CSV table of C-alpha atoms in Angstrom, one decimal:
chain,number,residue,atom,x,y,z
A,1,UNK,CA,-13.9,18.1,6.8
A,2,UNK,CA,-10.8,16.5,5.2
A,3,UNK,CA,-7.7,17.4,7.1
A,4,UNK,CA,-5.2,19.5,5.2
A,5,UNK,CA,-1.8,20.9,6.0
A,6,UNK,CA,-2.4,24.4,4.7
A,7,UNK,CA,-2.7,25.9,8.2
A,8,UNK,CA,0.6,24.3,9.1
A,9,UNK,CA,2.4,25.9,6.3
A,10,UNK,CA,1.0,29.3,7.2
A,11,UNK,CA,2.1,29.2,10.8
A,12,UNK,CA,5.5,27.6,10.4
A,13,UNK,CA,8.3,30.2,10.3
A,14,UNK,CA,10.8,29.9,7.5
A,15,UNK,CA,13.7,29.4,9.9
A,16,UNK,CA,11.9,26.3,11.3
A,17,UNK,CA,11.7,24.8,7.8
A,18,UNK,CA,15.4,25.5,7.3
A,19,UNK,CA,16.2,23.8,10.6
A,20,UNK,CA,14.1,20.8,9.7
A,21,UNK,CA,15.8,20.5,6.4
A,22,UNK,CA,19.2,20.7,8.0
A,23,UNK,CA,18.1,18.3,10.7
A,24,UNK,CA,17.0,15.7,8.1
A,25,UNK,CA,20.5,15.9,6.6
A,26,UNK,CA,21.9,15.2,10.1
A,27,UNK,CA,19.5,12.3,10.6
A,28,UNK,CA,20.5,10.9,7.2
A,29,UNK,CA,24.1,11.1,8.3
A,30,UNK,CA,23.4,9.2,11.5
A,31,UNK,CA,21.4,6.6,9.6
A,32,UNK,CA,24.2,6.0,7.2
A,33,UNK,CA,27.0,6.0,9.8
A,34,UNK,CA,25.0,3.4,11.8
A,35,UNK,CA,25.0,1.1,8.8
A,36,UNK,CA,21.2,1.1,8.5
A,37,UNK,CA,21.4,1.4,4.7
A,38,UNK,CA,23.6,-1.7,4.2
A,39,UNK,CA,22.0,-4.6,2.3
A,40,UNK,CA,20.9,-7.6,4.4
A,41,UNK,CA,21.4,-10.4,1.9
A,42,UNK,CA,21.1,-13.2,4.4
A,43,UNK,CA,17.7,-11.9,5.6
A,44,UNK,CA,16.2,-11.7,2.1
A,45,UNK,CA,17.8,-15.0,1.0
A,46,UNK,CA,16.1,-16.7,4.0
A,47,UNK,CA,12.8,-14.9,3.3
A,48,UNK,CA,12.9,-15.8,-0.4
A,49,UNK,CA,13.6,-19.5,0.5
A,50,UNK,CA,10.9,-19.5,3.1
A,51,UNK,CA,8.3,-18.1,0.7
A,52,UNK,CA,9.4,-20.5,-2.1
A,53,UNK,CA,9.1,-23.4,0.3
A,54,UNK,CA,5.6,-22.2,1.3
A,55,UNK,CA,4.6,-22.0,-2.3
A,56,UNK,CA,5.9,-25.5,-3.1
A,57,UNK,CA,4.2,-26.8,0.1
A,58,UNK,CA,0.9,-25.3,-1.1
A,59,UNK,CA,1.4,-27.0,-4.4
A,60,UNK,CA,1.9,-30.4,-2.8
A,61,UNK,CA,-1.1,-29.8,-0.6
A,62,UNK,CA,-3.2,-29.0,-3.8
A,63,UNK,CA,-2.1,-32.3,-5.3
A,64,UNK,CA,-2.7,-34.4,-2.2
A,65,UNK,CA,-6.2,-33.0,-1.4
A,66,UNK,CA,-7.5,-33.6,-4.9
A,67,UNK,CA,-11.2,-33.2,-5.5
A,68,UNK,CA,-12.1,-31.8,-2.1
A,69,UNK,CA,-13.6,-28.5,-0.8
A,70,UNK,CA,-10.6,-28.4,1.6
A,71,UNK,CA,-8.8,-27.0,-1.4
A,72,UNK,CA,-10.3,-23.6,-0.4
A,73,UNK,CA,-7.8,-23.7,2.5
A,74,UNK,CA,-5.0,-24.0,-0.1
A,75,UNK,CA,-6.6,-21.1,-2.0
A,76,UNK,CA,-6.5,-18.9,1.1
A,77,UNK,CA,-2.9,-19.9,1.8
A,78,UNK,CA,-1.9,-18.9,-1.8
A,79,UNK,CA,-3.6,-15.5,-1.3
A,80,UNK,CA,-1.3,-15.0,1.7
A,81,UNK,CA,1.8,-16.3,-0.1
A,82,UNK,CA,1.3,-14.2,-3.2
A,83,UNK,CA,0.9,-11.1,-1.0
A,84,UNK,CA,4.1,-11.9,0.8
A,85,UNK,CA,5.8,-12.2,-2.6
A,86,UNK,CA,4.3,-8.8,-3.5
A,87,UNK,CA,5.9,-7.3,-0.4
A,88,UNK,CA,9.3,-8.7,-1.5
A,89,UNK,CA,8.8,-7.3,-5.0
A,90,UNK,CA,7.9,-3.9,-3.4
A,91,UNK,CA,11.2,-4.0,-1.5
A,92,UNK,CA,13.2,-4.9,-4.6
A,93,UNK,CA,11.6,-2.0,-6.4
A,94,UNK,CA,13.0,0.3,-3.7
A,95,UNK,CA,16.5,-1.2,-4.1
A,96,UNK,CA,16.4,-2.8,-0.6
A,97,UNK,CA,17.3,-6.4,-1.6
A,98,UNK,CA,20.3,-6.5,-3.9
A,99,UNK,CA,23.2,-4.1,-4.5
A,100,UNK,CA,22.5,-2.8,-8.0
A,101,UNK,CA,19.5,-1.1,-9.4
A,102,UNK,CA,19.2,-3.3,-12.5
A,103,UNK,CA,19.5,-6.5,-10.4
A,104,UNK,CA,16.7,-5.3,-8.1
A,105,UNK,CA,14.5,-4.4,-11.1
A,106,UNK,CA,15.0,-7.9,-12.6
A,107,UNK,CA,14.1,-9.5,-9.3
A,108,UNK,CA,11.2,-7.2,-8.7
A,109,UNK,CA,9.9,-7.7,-12.3
A,110,UNK,CA,10.1,-11.5,-12.0
A,111,UNK,CA,8.3,-11.7,-8.6
A,112,UNK,CA,5.6,-9.2,-9.6
A,113,UNK,CA,4.8,-10.6,-13.0
A,114,UNK,CA,5.5,-14.3,-13.0
A,115,UNK,CA,4.8,-15.1,-9.4
A,116,UNK,CA,2.1,-12.6,-8.4
A,117,UNK,CA,0.7,-11.7,-11.8
A,118,UNK,CA,1.0,-7.9,-11.6
A,119,UNK,CA,2.7,-5.4,-13.9
A,120,UNK,CA,6.0,-4.2,-12.3
A,121,UNK,CA,6.1,-1.2,-14.7
A,122,UNK,CA,2.5,-0.1,-13.6
A,123,UNK,CA,3.4,-0.5,-9.9
A,124,UNK,CA,6.7,1.4,-10.3
A,125,UNK,CA,5.1,4.4,-12.0
A,126,UNK,CA,2.2,4.6,-9.5
A,127,UNK,CA,4.3,3.9,-6.4
A,128,UNK,CA,7.1,6.3,-7.3
A,129,UNK,CA,4.7,9.2,-7.7
A,130,UNK,CA,3.1,8.3,-4.4
A,131,UNK,CA,6.5,8.4,-2.6
A,132,UNK,CA,7.3,11.8,-4.1
A,133,UNK,CA,4.0,13.4,-2.9
A,134,UNK,CA,2.2,11.3,-0.4
A,135,UNK,CA,-1.4,12.5,0.2
A,136,UNK,CA,-1.0,15.5,-2.0
A,137,UNK,CA,-4.0,16.4,-4.1
A,138,UNK,CA,-3.4,16.0,-7.8
A,139,UNK,CA,0.0,14.3,-7.3
A,140,UNK,CA,-0.5,11.2,-5.2
A,141,UNK,CA,-2.3,8.5,-7.3
A,142,UNK,CA,-3.1,6.6,-4.1
A,143,UNK,CA,-5.8,9.2,-3.2
A,144,UNK,CA,-7.3,9.4,-6.7
A,145,UNK,CA,-10.9,8.2,-7.0
A,146,UNK,CA,-11.3,4.5,-7.7
A,147,UNK,CA,-14.7,3.5,-6.3
A,148,UNK,CA,-13.6,4.9,-3.0
A,149,UNK,CA,-13.3,8.7,-2.6
A,150,UNK,CA,-10.4,9.8,-0.4
A,151,UNK,CA,-11.0,13.6,-0.6
A,152,UNK,CA,-14.3,15.4,-0.3
A,153,UNK,CA,-14.1,17.0,-3.7
A,154,UNK,CA,-14.3,13.6,-5.3
A,155,UNK,CA,-17.0,12.4,-3.0
A,156,UNK,CA,-19.2,15.4,-3.8
A,157,UNK,CA,-19.0,14.6,-7.6
A,158,UNK,CA,-20.4,11.0,-7.3
A,159,UNK,CA,-23.8,10.2,-8.5
A,160,UNK,CA,-26.2,7.2,-8.7
A,161,UNK,CA,-25.1,3.9,-7.2
A,162,UNK,CA,-21.5,5.2,-6.7
A,163,UNK,CA,-22.8,8.0,-4.5
A,164,UNK,CA,-24.7,5.4,-2.4
A,165,UNK,CA,-21.5,3.5,-1.9
A,166,UNK,CA,-19.6,6.6,-1.1
A,167,UNK,CA,-21.9,7.7,1.7
A,168,UNK,CA,-21.1,4.5,3.5
A,169,UNK,CA,-17.7,3.8,2.0
A,170,UNK,CA,-16.0,3.5,5.4
A,171,UNK,CA,-18.1,0.5,6.3
A,172,UNK,CA,-17.9,-0.9,2.8
A,173,UNK,CA,-14.1,-0.5,2.5
A,174,UNK,CA,-13.1,-3.9,3.6
A,175,UNK,CA,-15.9,-5.7,1.8
A,176,UNK,CA,-14.8,-3.9,-1.4
A,177,UNK,CA,-11.3,-5.2,-0.9
A,178,UNK,CA,-12.6,-8.6,-1.7
A,179,UNK,CA,-12.5,-7.4,-5.3
A,180,UNK,CA,-9.2,-5.6,-5.0
A,181,UNK,CA,-7.1,-8.7,-6.1
A,182,UNK,CA,-9.1,-8.8,-9.4
A,183,UNK,CA,-8.7,-5.0,-9.7
A,184,UNK,CA,-4.9,-5.2,-9.4
A,185,UNK,CA,-4.6,-7.8,-12.1
A,186,UNK,CA,-7.0,-5.9,-14.4
A,187,UNK,CA,-5.2,-2.5,-13.9
A,188,UNK,CA,-1.8,-4.2,-14.6
A,189,UNK,CA,-3.0,-5.8,-17.9
A,190,UNK,CA,-4.8,-2.6,-19.0
A,191,UNK,CA,-1.6,-0.6,-18.5
A,192,UNK,CA,0.4,-3.0,-20.5
A,193,UNK,CA,-2.1,-2.8,-23.4
A,194,UNK,CA,-2.4,1.0,-23.2
A,195,UNK,CA,-0.8,3.4,-25.6
A,196,UNK,CA,2.4,5.1,-24.7
A,197,UNK,CA,5.8,3.9,-23.6
A,198,UNK,CA,5.8,1.1,-21.0
A,199,UNK,CA,9.2,-0.2,-19.9
A,200,UNK,CA,9.5,-4.0,-20.4
A,201,UNK,CA,6.0,-4.2,-21.9
A,202,UNK,CA,6.5,-7.4,-23.9
A,203,UNK,CA,8.5,-9.1,-21.2
A,204,UNK,CA,5.8,-8.4,-18.6
A,205,UNK,CA,2.9,-9.4,-20.9
A,206,UNK,CA,4.7,-12.7,-21.7
A,207,UNK,CA,5.5,-13.4,-18.1
A,208,UNK,CA,1.9,-12.6,-16.9
A,209,UNK,CA,0.4,-14.6,-19.8
A,210,UNK,CA,2.5,-17.6,-19.0
A,211,UNK,CA,1.8,-17.3,-15.3
A,212,UNK,CA,-2.0,-17.2,-15.7
A,213,UNK,CA,-2.0,-19.9,-18.4
A,214,UNK,CA,-0.1,-22.3,-16.1
A,215,UNK,CA,-2.0,-21.3,-13.0
A,216,UNK,CA,-5.5,-21.5,-14.5
A,217,UNK,CA,-4.8,-24.7,-16.5
A,218,UNK,CA,-3.7,-26.5,-13.3
A,219,UNK,CA,-6.8,-25.3,-11.3
A,220,UNK,CA,-9.4,-26.0,-14.0
A,221,UNK,CA,-7.9,-29.3,-15.1
A,222,UNK,CA,-7.6,-30.6,-11.5
A,223,UNK,CA,-10.9,-29.5,-10.0
A,224,UNK,CA,-14.6,-29.6,-10.9
A,225,UNK,CA,-15.7,-26.4,-12.6
A,226,UNK,CA,-17.6,-25.0,-9.6
A,227,UNK,CA,-14.8,-25.8,-7.2
A,228,UNK,CA,-12.3,-24.3,-9.5
A,229,UNK,CA,-14.1,-21.0,-9.7
A,230,UNK,CA,-14.5,-21.1,-5.9
A,231,UNK,CA,-10.8,-21.8,-5.5
A,232,UNK,CA,-9.9,-18.8,-7.7
A,233,UNK,CA,-12.4,-16.6,-6.0
A,234,UNK,CA,-11.1,-17.3,-2.5
A,235,UNK,CA,-7.5,-16.9,-3.6
A,236,UNK,CA,-8.2,-13.5,-5.2
A,237,UNK,CA,-10.3,-12.4,-2.3
A,238,UNK,CA,-7.7,-13.2,0.3
A,239,UNK,CA,-5.0,-11.6,-1.9
A,240,UNK,CA,-7.0,-8.4,-2.3
A,241,UNK,CA,-8.0,-8.0,1.4
A,242,UNK,CA,-4.5,-8.8,2.6
A,243,UNK,CA,-2.9,-6.2,0.2
A,244,UNK,CA,-5.5,-3.5,0.9
A,245,UNK,CA,-5.4,-4.1,4.7
A,246,UNK,CA,-1.6,-3.8,4.7
A,247,UNK,CA,-1.3,-0.6,2.6
A,248,UNK,CA,-4.5,1.3,3.9
A,249,UNK,CA,-3.2,2.1,7.4
A,250,UNK,CA,-0.1,3.8,6.1
A,251,UNK,CA,-1.7,7.1,5.0
A,252,UNK,CA,-5.5,6.9,5.0
A,253,UNK,CA,-6.8,9.3,7.6
A,254,UNK,CA,-3.6,11.3,7.8
A,255,UNK,CA,-3.5,15.0,6.7
A,256,UNK,CA,-4.1,15.8,3.1
A,257,UNK,CA,-1.7,18.3,1.4
A,258,UNK,CA,-3.4,20.8,-0.8
A,259,UNK,CA,-2.4,21.1,-4.4
A,260,UNK,CA,-0.8,24.5,-3.9
A,261,UNK,CA,0.8,23.7,-0.5
A,262,UNK,CA,4.5,23.2,-0.1
A,263,UNK,CA,6.3,21.4,2.7
A,264,UNK,CA,9.9,20.4,3.2
A,265,UNK,CA,10.7,16.7,2.5
A,266,UNK,CA,11.0,15.7,6.2
A,267,UNK,CA,7.7,17.2,7.3
A,268,UNK,CA,5.9,16.0,4.2
A,269,UNK,CA,6.9,12.4,4.7
A,270,UNK,CA,6.5,12.2,8.5
A,271,UNK,CA,3.2,14.2,8.8
A,272,UNK,CA,1.4,12.1,6.2
A,273,UNK,CA,2.6,8.7,7.3
A,274,UNK,CA,1.4,6.4,10.1
A,275,UNK,CA,3.4,3.6,11.8
A,276,UNK,CA,1.8,0.5,13.2
A,277,UNK,CA,3.1,-0.8,16.5
A,278,UNK,CA,3.8,-4.4,17.1
A,279,UNK,CA,7.5,-4.9,16.4
A,280,UNK,CA,8.6,-8.0,14.6
A,281,UNK,CA,5.2,-9.6,14.2
A,282,UNK,CA,3.7,-6.5,12.6
A,283,UNK,CA,6.8,-6.3,10.3
A,284,UNK,CA,6.4,-9.9,9.3
A,285,UNK,CA,2.6,-9.5,8.7
A,286,UNK,CA,2.9,-6.3,6.7
A,287,UNK,CA,6.2,-6.8,5.0
A,288,UNK,CA,7.9,-3.9,6.8
A,289,UNK,CA,5.1,-1.4,5.9
A,290,UNK,CA,4.4,-1.0,9.6
A,291,UNK,CA,7.4,1.3,9.7
A,292,UNK,CA,5.9,3.6,7.1
A,293,UNK,CA,7.5,6.8,8.4
A,294,UNK,CA,11.0,5.4,8.2
A,295,UNK,CA,10.2,3.7,4.9
A,296,UNK,CA,9.2,7.1,3.4
A,297,UNK,CA,12.2,8.9,4.8
A,298,UNK,CA,14.6,6.2,3.6
A,299,UNK,CA,12.9,4.1,0.9
A,300,UNK,CA,16.0,2.0,0.1
A,301,UNK,CA,16.5,0.9,3.8
A,302,UNK,CA,16.2,-2.9,4.2
A,303,UNK,CA,13.3,-4.2,6.3
A,304,UNK,CA,15.5,-5.5,9.2
A,305,UNK,CA,16.9,-2.0,9.9
A,306,UNK,CA,13.6,-0.1,10.0
A,307,UNK,CA,13.1,-0.8,13.8
A,308,UNK,CA,16.4,0.8,14.7
A,309,UNK,CA,15.8,3.8,12.4
A,310,UNK,CA,12.4,4.3,14.2
A,311,UNK,CA,14.2,5.2,17.4
A,312,UNK,CA,16.4,7.8,15.7
A,313,UNK,CA,13.6,9.4,13.7
A,314,UNK,CA,11.2,9.5,16.7
A,315,UNK,CA,13.8,11.3,18.8
A,316,UNK,CA,14.5,13.8,16.1
A,317,UNK,CA,10.7,14.5,15.6
A,318,UNK,CA,10.4,15.1,19.3
A,319,UNK,CA,13.2,17.6,19.2
A,320,UNK,CA,11.8,19.4,16.2
A,321,UNK,CA,8.2,19.3,17.3
A,322,UNK,CA,7.1,17.4,14.2
A,323,UNK,CA,4.1,15.1,14.9
A,324,UNK,CA,5.1,11.4,14.7
A,325,UNK,CA,2.0,9.1,14.4
A,326,UNK,CA,2.0,5.5,15.6
A,327,UNK,CA,-1.0,3.3,16.6
A,328,UNK,CA,-1.9,-0.3,16.8
A,329,UNK,CA,-3.3,-2.2,13.8
A,330,UNK,CA,-7.0,-2.4,15.0
A,331,UNK,CA,-7.1,1.3,15.9
A,332,UNK,CA,-5.6,2.2,12.5
A,333,UNK,CA,-8.5,0.4,10.8
A,334,UNK,CA,-11.0,2.2,12.9
A,335,UNK,CA,-9.4,5.5,11.9
A,336,UNK,CA,-9.5,4.6,8.2
A,337,UNK,CA,-13.2,3.6,8.4
A,338,UNK,CA,-14.1,6.8,10.3
A,339,UNK,CA,-12.1,9.0,7.9
A,340,UNK,CA,-13.7,7.4,4.8
A,341,UNK,CA,-17.2,7.8,6.2
A,342,UNK,CA,-16.5,11.4,7.0
A,343,UNK,CA,-15.3,12.1,3.5
A,344,UNK,CA,-18.3,10.2,2.2
A,345,UNK,CA,-20.7,12.6,3.8
A,346,UNK,CA,-19.9,15.0,0.9
A,347,UNK,CA,-21.8,12.6,-1.4
A,348,UNK,CA,-25.1,12.8,0.5
A,349,UNK,CA,-28.3,13.9,-1.4
A,350,UNK,CA,-28.2,17.7,-1.7
A,351,UNK,CA,-31.9,17.7,-0.8
A,352,UNK,CA,-31.3,15.9,2.5
A,353,UNK,CA,-31.7,18.1,5.5
A,354,UNK,CA,-29.0,17.3,8.1
A,355,UNK,CA,-31.3,18.5,11.0
A,356,UNK,CA,-34.2,16.3,9.8
A,357,UNK,CA,-31.8,13.3,9.4
A,358,UNK,CA,-30.5,13.9,12.9
A,359,UNK,CA,-34.1,13.7,14.4
A,360,UNK,CA,-34.8,10.6,12.3
A,361,UNK,CA,-31.9,8.9,13.9
A,362,UNK,CA,-33.2,9.9,17.3
């Protein structure tokens, strides 16, 4: 069954929760006094220049290759580059890059809309709610049903072809990510055209429209029709898989918090988050998302400081007896697949007999 934290809440004495809350205040003080919340302008300047150089290099490669199926290599490279720009936009949204909030928002909006082609307003709304209540039923949009069911209640409601997908959704998770790039663009545009207030609606619609007009015009004007569609398909597939494979290990398969359950901030963020080991290479590959525990505790901490914060947070968790989860990248994917398949069992045919199915497998 889906793991919840209800039992934890019932067996944790009130004094322990108070101690944890006080301890988080102490950890925050240590983090601040250690200078781990200071901006790292040089790092982000170099990162931005490096990504810009990679984008320009991909453009030159596109021009030099001309009418060649080797263009699909450029398409794959663009999928990676756009994902890395999305990581940078994510860090700007958390006020990690520049000093002021408005400056970070302007940078994040430019990178998300004009470079990546996603709505910054949509992302901010979704991601802010996720950070406030990670893995909490009814509160975290990242565990809401969207082809994949992340909780058994959603899996049990699926019917028809979606139910068939849900039953094997763990194995289908990564193949489905091939469509995630397209889904991210679609959801962004749908949000911007939806009713209700959207901050920067027309700025974002204009930036995204200009971005796709330029991008698609260059591709379809430079390549034969079939090759152009293949180029676009590869780029979107790589982008979707890379984005999904970077965000999925963070919380999927970690405990689910019931809608009526309450936890202190420290326990809620640590217990529902998973770190990925690997150090600098994992940080470069995942845009700092490998330090998910520290990122959730200190969302505005720049990427280069997360590794040092990890040592402080781990020691505090050991002292308090709060579980601190960390594993390698491959193992995290295995956990995600196993978890999604377990949740998907709730979508099985109600007329199936588990005992008969077991003997069939034998």
